[in-house]
Short mmCIF file of C-alpha atoms in Angstrom, two decimals:
data_model
loop_
_atom_site.label_atom_id
_atom_site.label_comp_id
_atom_site.label_asym_id
_atom_site.label_seq_id
_atom_site.Cartn_x
_atom_site.Cartn_y
_atom_site.Cartn_z
CA MET G 1 31.72 24.89 8.41
CA ARG G 2 33.02 25.40 5.40
CA GLU G 3 32.08 28.48 3.88
CA PHE G 4 29.57 28.13 0.88
CA ASP G 5 27.98 29.96 -1.75
CA TYR G 6 24.08 30.14 -1.62
CA ARG G 7 21.30 31.15 -3.80
CA ARG G 8 17.24 30.79 -4.10
CA ALA G 9 15.77 28.97 -6.99
CA ASP G 10 12.54 30.72 -8.50
CA ASP G 11 11.25 28.04 -10.47
CA VAL G 12 11.93 24.63 -10.57
CA THR G 13 14.24 24.54 -14.04
CA GLY G 14 16.27 27.41 -12.22
CA ALA G 15 17.06 25.61 -9.28
CA VAL G 16 17.96 22.36 -11.68
CA ALA G 17 20.12 23.99 -13.00
CA LEU G 18 22.03 25.97 -10.08
CA LEU G 19 22.82 22.74 -9.00
CA GLY G 20 23.36 20.94 -12.06
CA ALA G 21 25.64 17.40 -11.23
CA ASP G 22 27.61 19.38 -8.68
CA PRO G 23 27.94 16.65 -6.13
CA ASP G 24 29.51 19.78 -3.99
CA ALA G 25 26.12 21.17 -4.00
CA ARG G 26 22.48 20.77 -2.16
CA TYR G 27 19.45 21.34 -2.30
CA LEU G 28 17.95 23.42 0.75
CA GLY G 29 14.43 23.03 1.90
CA GLY G 30 13.65 22.92 5.80
CA GLY G 31 17.52 22.25 6.99
CA THR G 32 16.39 20.46 10.14
CA ASN G 33 18.81 17.71 9.02
CA LEU G 34 21.40 19.27 6.49
CA VAL G 35 22.45 22.33 8.83
CA ASP G 36 22.88 19.39 11.50
CA LEU G 37 25.76 17.73 9.37
CA MET G 38 26.89 20.82 7.94
CA LYS G 39 27.68 21.69 12.21
CA THR G 40 29.15 18.50 12.53
CA GLY G 41 31.28 18.45 9.44
CA VAL G 42 29.47 15.04 8.31
CA GLU G 43 28.14 17.43 5.06
CA ARG G 44 30.34 20.61 3.59
CA PRO G 45 28.25 21.78 0.70
CA ALA G 46 29.80 24.26 -1.24
CA ARG G 47 27.00 25.52 -3.04
CA LEU G 48 23.56 25.32 -0.93
CA VAL G 49 20.33 25.85 -3.88
CA ASP G 50 17.42 27.06 -1.59
CA VAL G 51 13.77 25.91 -2.44
CA ARG G 52 11.79 26.55 -0.15
CA SER G 53 10.24 29.16 -2.15
CA LEU G 54 9.22 27.08 -5.11
CA PRO G 55 5.63 26.34 -5.57
CA LEU G 56 5.90 23.28 -4.54
CA ASP G 57 4.15 23.65 -1.46
CA ARG G 58 0.15 22.68 -2.42
CA ILE G 59 -1.17 19.09 -1.56
CA GLU G 60 -3.87 18.70 -4.44
CA PRO G 61 -5.71 15.64 -5.47
CA ALA G 62 -4.53 13.90 -7.84
CA ASP G 63 -6.05 13.41 -11.31
CA ASP G 64 -6.58 9.59 -10.78
CA GLY G 65 -8.08 10.36 -7.48
CA GLY G 66 -5.26 10.02 -5.13
CA LEU G 67 -3.84 13.27 -3.70
CA ARG G 68 -0.71 14.92 -4.74
CA VAL G 69 1.64 16.80 -1.97
CA GLY G 70 4.21 19.06 -2.89
CA ALA G 71 8.04 18.92 -1.86
CA THR G 72 7.62 21.93 0.14
CA VAL G 73 4.61 20.90 2.11
CA THR G 74 5.65 21.15 5.73
CA ASN G 75 5.02 17.96 7.77
CA SER G 76 2.84 19.86 9.58
CA ASP G 77 0.87 20.53 6.90
CA LEU G 78 0.73 17.79 5.96
CA ALA G 79 -0.32 15.77 9.29
CA ALA G 80 -3.53 18.54 9.64
CA HIS G 81 -4.65 18.34 6.08
CA PRO G 82 -8.49 17.19 6.50
CA ALA G 83 -7.92 14.91 3.53
CA VAL G 84 -4.66 12.75 4.68
CA ARG G 85 -6.20 12.61 8.32
CA GLU G 86 -9.72 10.77 6.91
CA ARG G 87 -8.16 8.83 3.64
CA TYR G 88 -4.71 8.18 5.07
CA PRO G 89 -4.48 8.16 8.72
CA ALA G 90 -1.45 6.54 8.89
CA LEU G 91 0.24 8.72 6.96
CA ALA G 92 -0.42 11.34 9.72
CA GLN G 93 -0.15 9.51 12.91
CA ALA G 94 3.91 8.91 11.33
CA VAL G 95 4.22 12.56 11.21
CA LEU G 96 3.14 14.03 14.39
CA ALA G 97 5.46 10.96 15.31
CA GLY G 98 8.42 12.28 14.30
CA ALA G 99 9.37 15.47 15.70
CA SER G 100 8.31 18.51 18.07
CA GLY G 101 6.01 21.21 16.56
CA GLN G 102 9.03 23.42 15.93
CA LEU G 103 10.14 20.82 14.10
CA ARG G 104 7.38 20.23 11.81
CA ASN G 105 7.02 23.67 11.06
CA MET G 106 10.26 23.34 9.46
CA ALA G 107 10.94 20.63 7.98
CA THR G 108 9.57 19.36 4.48
CA VAL G 109 8.01 16.08 3.13
CA GLY G 110 10.87 15.82 0.18
CA GLY G 111 13.92 16.85 2.84
CA ASN G 112 11.74 13.88 5.19
CA LEU G 113 12.60 11.45 2.64
CA LEU G 114 16.35 12.37 2.15
CA GLN G 115 17.24 12.44 5.47
CA ARG G 116 20.62 10.79 6.41
CA THR G 117 21.01 8.44 9.18
CA ARG G 118 21.33 8.95 12.66
CA CYS G 119 23.77 6.73 13.53
CA GLY G 120 26.87 7.43 15.73
CA TYR G 121 29.61 6.40 13.84
CA PHE G 122 28.02 7.98 10.40
CA ALA G 123 27.38 11.82 12.80
CA ASP G 124 31.34 11.34 14.59
CA VAL G 125 33.95 12.00 11.27
CA THR G 126 36.57 11.16 13.89
CA ARG G 127 35.40 7.41 13.77
CA PRO G 128 35.21 4.86 9.63
CA CYS G 129 32.03 4.93 8.11
CA ASN G 130 31.63 3.40 4.90
CA LYS G 131 28.05 5.82 3.75
CA ARG G 132 30.21 9.14 4.81
CA GLU G 133 33.63 7.56 3.48
CA PRO G 134 33.49 4.78 1.35
CA GLY G 135 36.11 1.48 2.19
CA SER G 136 36.94 3.01 5.77
CA GLY G 137 34.86 0.22 7.61
CA CYS G 138 31.77 0.28 9.40
CA PRO G 139 32.64 -0.03 13.43
CA ALA G 140 28.83 -0.60 14.02
CA VAL G 141 29.19 -3.89 12.87
CA GLY G 142 31.26 -5.02 16.10
CA GLY G 143 30.78 -1.87 18.15
CA GLU G 144 27.60 -0.19 19.54
CA ASN G 145 24.36 -1.18 17.52
CA HIS G 146 21.66 -1.43 19.79
CA ASN G 147 19.93 0.85 17.37
CA HIS G 148 21.18 -0.88 14.16
CA ALA G 149 19.41 -3.16 10.82
CA VAL G 150 18.50 -6.48 11.64
CA LEU G 151 16.92 -6.33 7.82
CA GLY G 152 19.03 -6.24 4.19
CA ALA G 153 21.77 -4.99 6.05
CA SER G 154 25.54 -5.94 5.14
CA GLU G 155 29.09 -6.36 6.56
CA HIS G 156 29.82 -2.52 4.86
CA CYS G 157 26.13 -0.68 6.66
CA VAL G 158 24.22 -1.57 9.37
CA ALA G 159 22.73 1.84 10.01
CA VAL G 160 19.15 1.70 9.84
CA HIS G 161 17.19 4.89 7.90
CA PRO G 162 14.98 7.73 10.76
CA SER G 163 11.87 8.59 8.30
CA ASP G 164 8.46 7.35 9.92
CA MET G 165 6.69 9.37 7.46
CA GLY G 166 8.72 7.04 4.75
CA VAL G 167 8.14 3.88 6.51
CA ALA G 168 4.09 4.58 6.24
CA LEU G 169 4.06 6.17 2.08
CA THR G 170 6.01 3.01 1.66
CA ALA G 171 2.63 1.07 3.04
CA LEU G 172 0.33 2.77 1.19
CA ASP G 173 2.14 2.72 -2.11
CA ALA G 174 3.17 6.31 -2.50
CA SER G 175 5.87 7.21 -5.46
CA VAL G 176 8.10 10.08 -6.13
CA ALA G 177 8.41 12.03 -8.58
CA TYR G 178 11.26 14.54 -9.84
CA GLU G 179 12.99 16.61 -11.38
CA THR G 180 16.22 16.60 -13.67
CA VAL G 181 17.90 18.85 -16.02
CA ASP G 182 17.44 16.36 -18.69
CA GLY G 183 13.05 16.17 -18.11
CA PRO G 184 11.23 14.87 -15.16
CA GLY G 185 11.12 11.14 -13.81
CA GLU G 186 9.04 9.09 -11.21
CA LEU G 187 10.32 6.23 -9.14
CA PRO G 188 7.44 4.15 -6.34
CA LEU G 189 8.95 4.72 -2.78
CA ALA G 190 9.79 0.69 -3.06
CA ASP G 191 12.71 1.32 -5.41
CA PHE G 192 13.70 5.10 -4.23
CA TYR G 193 16.33 3.72 -2.02
CA LEU G 194 19.08 1.47 -2.82
CA PRO G 195 19.89 -1.79 -0.91
CA VAL G 196 23.01 -1.27 1.00
CA GLY G 197 25.10 -3.74 -0.66
CA ASP G 198 28.39 -2.82 -0.95
CA THR G 199 27.88 1.05 -1.50
CA PRO G 200 26.16 2.46 1.91
CA HIS G 201 27.18 5.64 0.34
CA ARG G 202 24.86 5.43 -2.94
CA GLU G 203 21.14 5.56 -0.96
CA THR G 204 18.43 6.43 -3.45
CA ALA G 205 17.87 5.93 -6.75
CA LEU G 206 17.59 9.87 -7.70
CA PRO G 207 19.91 10.53 -10.64
CA PRO G 208 22.33 13.02 -10.01
CA GLY G 209 21.78 16.26 -9.35
CA ALA G 210 17.54 15.83 -9.45
CA LEU G 211 15.00 17.69 -7.54
CA ILE G 212 11.87 16.06 -5.91
CA THR G 213 8.91 17.92 -6.81
CA HIS G 214 6.38 15.80 -5.11
CA VAL G 215 5.69 12.49 -3.87
CA THR G 216 1.76 11.06 -5.17
CA LEU G 217 -0.32 8.76 -2.77
CA PRO G 218 -2.81 6.44 -4.96
CA PRO G 219 -6.33 6.02 -4.40
CA ALA G 220 -7.08 2.85 -2.74
CA ARG G 221 -9.97 2.37 -0.34
CA ILE G 222 -7.35 0.26 2.55
CA ALA G 223 -5.75 3.03 2.91
CA ALA G 224 -8.92 4.60 4.92
CA ARG G 225 -8.15 1.98 7.91
CA SER G 226 -4.50 2.17 8.27
CA ARG G 227 -1.89 2.67 11.01
CA TYR G 228 1.23 4.07 11.98
CA ARG G 229 2.70 2.58 15.44
CA LYS G 230 6.44 4.04 16.55
CA VAL G 231 8.56 2.52 19.96
CA ARG G 232 11.18 4.82 21.14
CA GLU G 233 13.71 4.59 24.12
CA ARG G 234 12.06 7.83 25.60
CA ALA G 235 8.55 9.74 26.02
CA SER G 236 9.60 12.73 24.01
CA TYR G 237 10.53 12.73 20.66
CA ALA G 238 13.21 10.60 19.94
CA PHE G 239 13.84 8.29 16.55
CA ALA G 240 12.27 5.08 16.42
CA ILE G 241 13.80 1.63 17.60
CA GLY G 242 11.33 0.04 16.04
CA SER G 243 8.33 1.00 13.81
CA VAL G 244 5.36 -0.48 12.11
CA ALA G 245 2.77 1.21 9.10
CA ALA G 246 -0.85 -1.34 8.40
CA ALA G 247 -3.87 -0.84 6.35
CA VAL G 248 -5.75 -3.90 6.26
CA ASP G 249 -8.62 -4.97 4.61
CA VAL G 250 -11.11 -7.46 6.98
CA SER G 251 -14.95 -8.88 5.25
CA ASP G 252 -16.39 -11.73 7.41
CA GLY G 253 -13.43 -12.53 9.65
CA VAL G 254 -10.76 -12.89 6.62
CA VAL G 255 -7.99 -10.66 5.52
CA CYS G 256 -8.77 -9.57 1.79
CA ASP G 257 -6.06 -7.15 1.27
CA ALA G 258 -3.30 -6.12 3.99
CA ARG G 259 -0.11 -3.38 3.66
CA LEU G 260 2.37 -3.52 6.25
CA ALA G 261 5.85 -1.64 6.38
CA PHE G 262 8.97 -1.67 9.34
CA GLY G 263 10.89 1.16 10.51
CA ALA G 264 14.35 1.47 12.42
CA VAL G 265 15.04 -2.06 10.86
CA ALA G 266 16.69 -1.66 7.53
CA SER G 267 18.85 1.45 5.16
CA ARG G 268 15.46 1.98 3.66
CA PRO G 269 11.71 1.62 4.72
CA TRP G 270 10.72 -2.16 4.62
CA ARG G 271 8.57 -3.07 2.91
CA ALA G 272 7.00 -6.39 4.57
CA ARG G 273 5.21 -7.93 0.84
CA LEU G 274 6.12 -11.75 2.04
CA ALA G 275 4.19 -10.73 5.35
CA GLU G 276 1.52 -9.28 3.34
CA ARG G 277 1.08 -12.42 1.27
CA VAL G 278 0.96 -15.01 4.34
CA LEU G 279 -1.79 -12.22 5.05
CA THR G 280 -4.22 -12.06 2.44
CA GLY G 281 -6.70 -14.68 2.32
CA ALA G 282 -5.93 -15.95 6.34
CA PRO G 283 -8.17 -15.08 9.49
CA ALA G 284 -8.16 -11.95 10.71
CA THR G 285 -6.72 -13.94 14.07
CA GLU G 286 -3.31 -12.94 16.38
CA GLU G 287 -2.17 -16.10 15.50
CA PHE G 288 -1.85 -15.43 12.07
CA PHE G 289 -1.21 -11.87 12.46
CA ALA G 290 1.99 -13.75 13.92
CA ALA G 291 2.67 -16.46 11.71
CA ALA G 292 2.63 -13.63 8.83
CA ALA G 293 5.49 -11.20 11.12
CA ASP G 294 7.09 -14.25 11.89
CA ALA G 295 7.74 -15.25 7.41
CA GLU G 296 8.79 -11.87 6.90
CA LEU G 297 11.38 -11.79 10.27
CA ALA G 298 12.63 -15.43 9.20
CA ALA G 299 15.53 -13.33 7.63
CA ALA G 300 16.30 -11.44 10.34
CA ARG G 301 20.57 -11.16 10.81
CA PRO G 302 20.87 -9.59 14.59
CA LEU G 303 23.72 -8.40 15.67
CA SER G 304 25.48 -8.14 19.18
CA GLY G 305 22.85 -5.78 20.47
CA ASN G 306 19.69 -5.11 18.90
CA GLY G 307 18.24 -8.67 18.55
CA TYR G 308 15.05 -7.32 20.33
CA LYS G 309 13.93 -5.20 17.54
CA VAL G 310 13.19 -8.76 15.94
CA THR G 311 10.58 -9.62 18.98
CA LEU G 312 9.87 -5.74 19.07
CA ILE G 313 8.24 -5.77 15.19
CA ARG G 314 6.38 -9.30 15.12
CA ASN G 315 4.60 -7.55 19.00
CA LEU G 316 4.18 -4.93 16.69
CA VAL G 317 2.77 -5.96 13.93
CA VAL G 318 0.55 -8.42 16.08
CA THR G 319 -1.52 -5.59 17.95
CA VAL G 320 -1.40 -2.85 15.03
CA LEU G 321 -2.99 -5.35 12.63
CA SER G 322 -5.33 -6.79 15.83
CA GLU G 323 -6.04 -3.02 16.74
CA LEU G 324 -7.49 -3.15 12.55
CA ALA G 325 -9.17 -6.29 12.69
CA GLU G 326 -11.08 -4.57 15.37
CA GLU G 327 -12.05 -1.65 13.98
CA ALA G 328 -13.33 -3.50 10.59
CA SER G 329 -15.31 -5.48 13.07
CA ARG G 330 -17.53 -3.07 14.09
#
């Protein structure tokens, strides 16, 4: 591991100043992803700025009636919070599905959103990877790609984003607030992650040196009837091979409103806006749920080893929406 400077920040302004725009510096939260990448040599920061002591560990009501979640709130505290469980159940379910209790106790909200892909080629510094080393190539395109992207990928990168929390937050229209040396900013989570294009090493729209300060969930009645469903290759904790976050408002057997996002199918949590448009105003039946999934997945471009994901996501959409519609009819 490369030698590095360690600083503990006392306040947000100080943290941002310590990091500056230094491309070789990193913020340190729970470290559950960053430290692993440092051990393998993927990340080699010259400086770590520890932000765990900053006053960003609270979950509190937002001015508009939504919920404001601090960036250093642990995953465990987020999943256990009564307001999250009652008003945004898909988020609590996504967090609980994401990792073991030990990891949830350490991992933070801000760090979860910034975690890097688990693509084996990215993690192996002896292999080329455009995300790790721009211009070196993407061996996954023609190699081992059973858990890679089927939506929104490019010839330059087919890795998927690993966050469960991010999928739920995307479906729930969350936004990410941050602080920079030039002042604060905010991004809708749907715009937070950049399309992979020909610059897969540029993963988010955050300005250089920006520190995530909190995530805001808007007030939305639909969010109270939401669900997150994840499929993985083993029963114990593992990264998804496909997941769906959904929220639906059904009245008299008709879908009045819907929110839908997919996980483990793209370089970012995939907001299924086309499927949402198909669902809105349609009968709340399996036939129309499948039609909505098919409309969104028509753009899928499976690789040699991951065509199963298209069927998997379709089935997940139908199952989750059917369960939510049945609950609404009781």
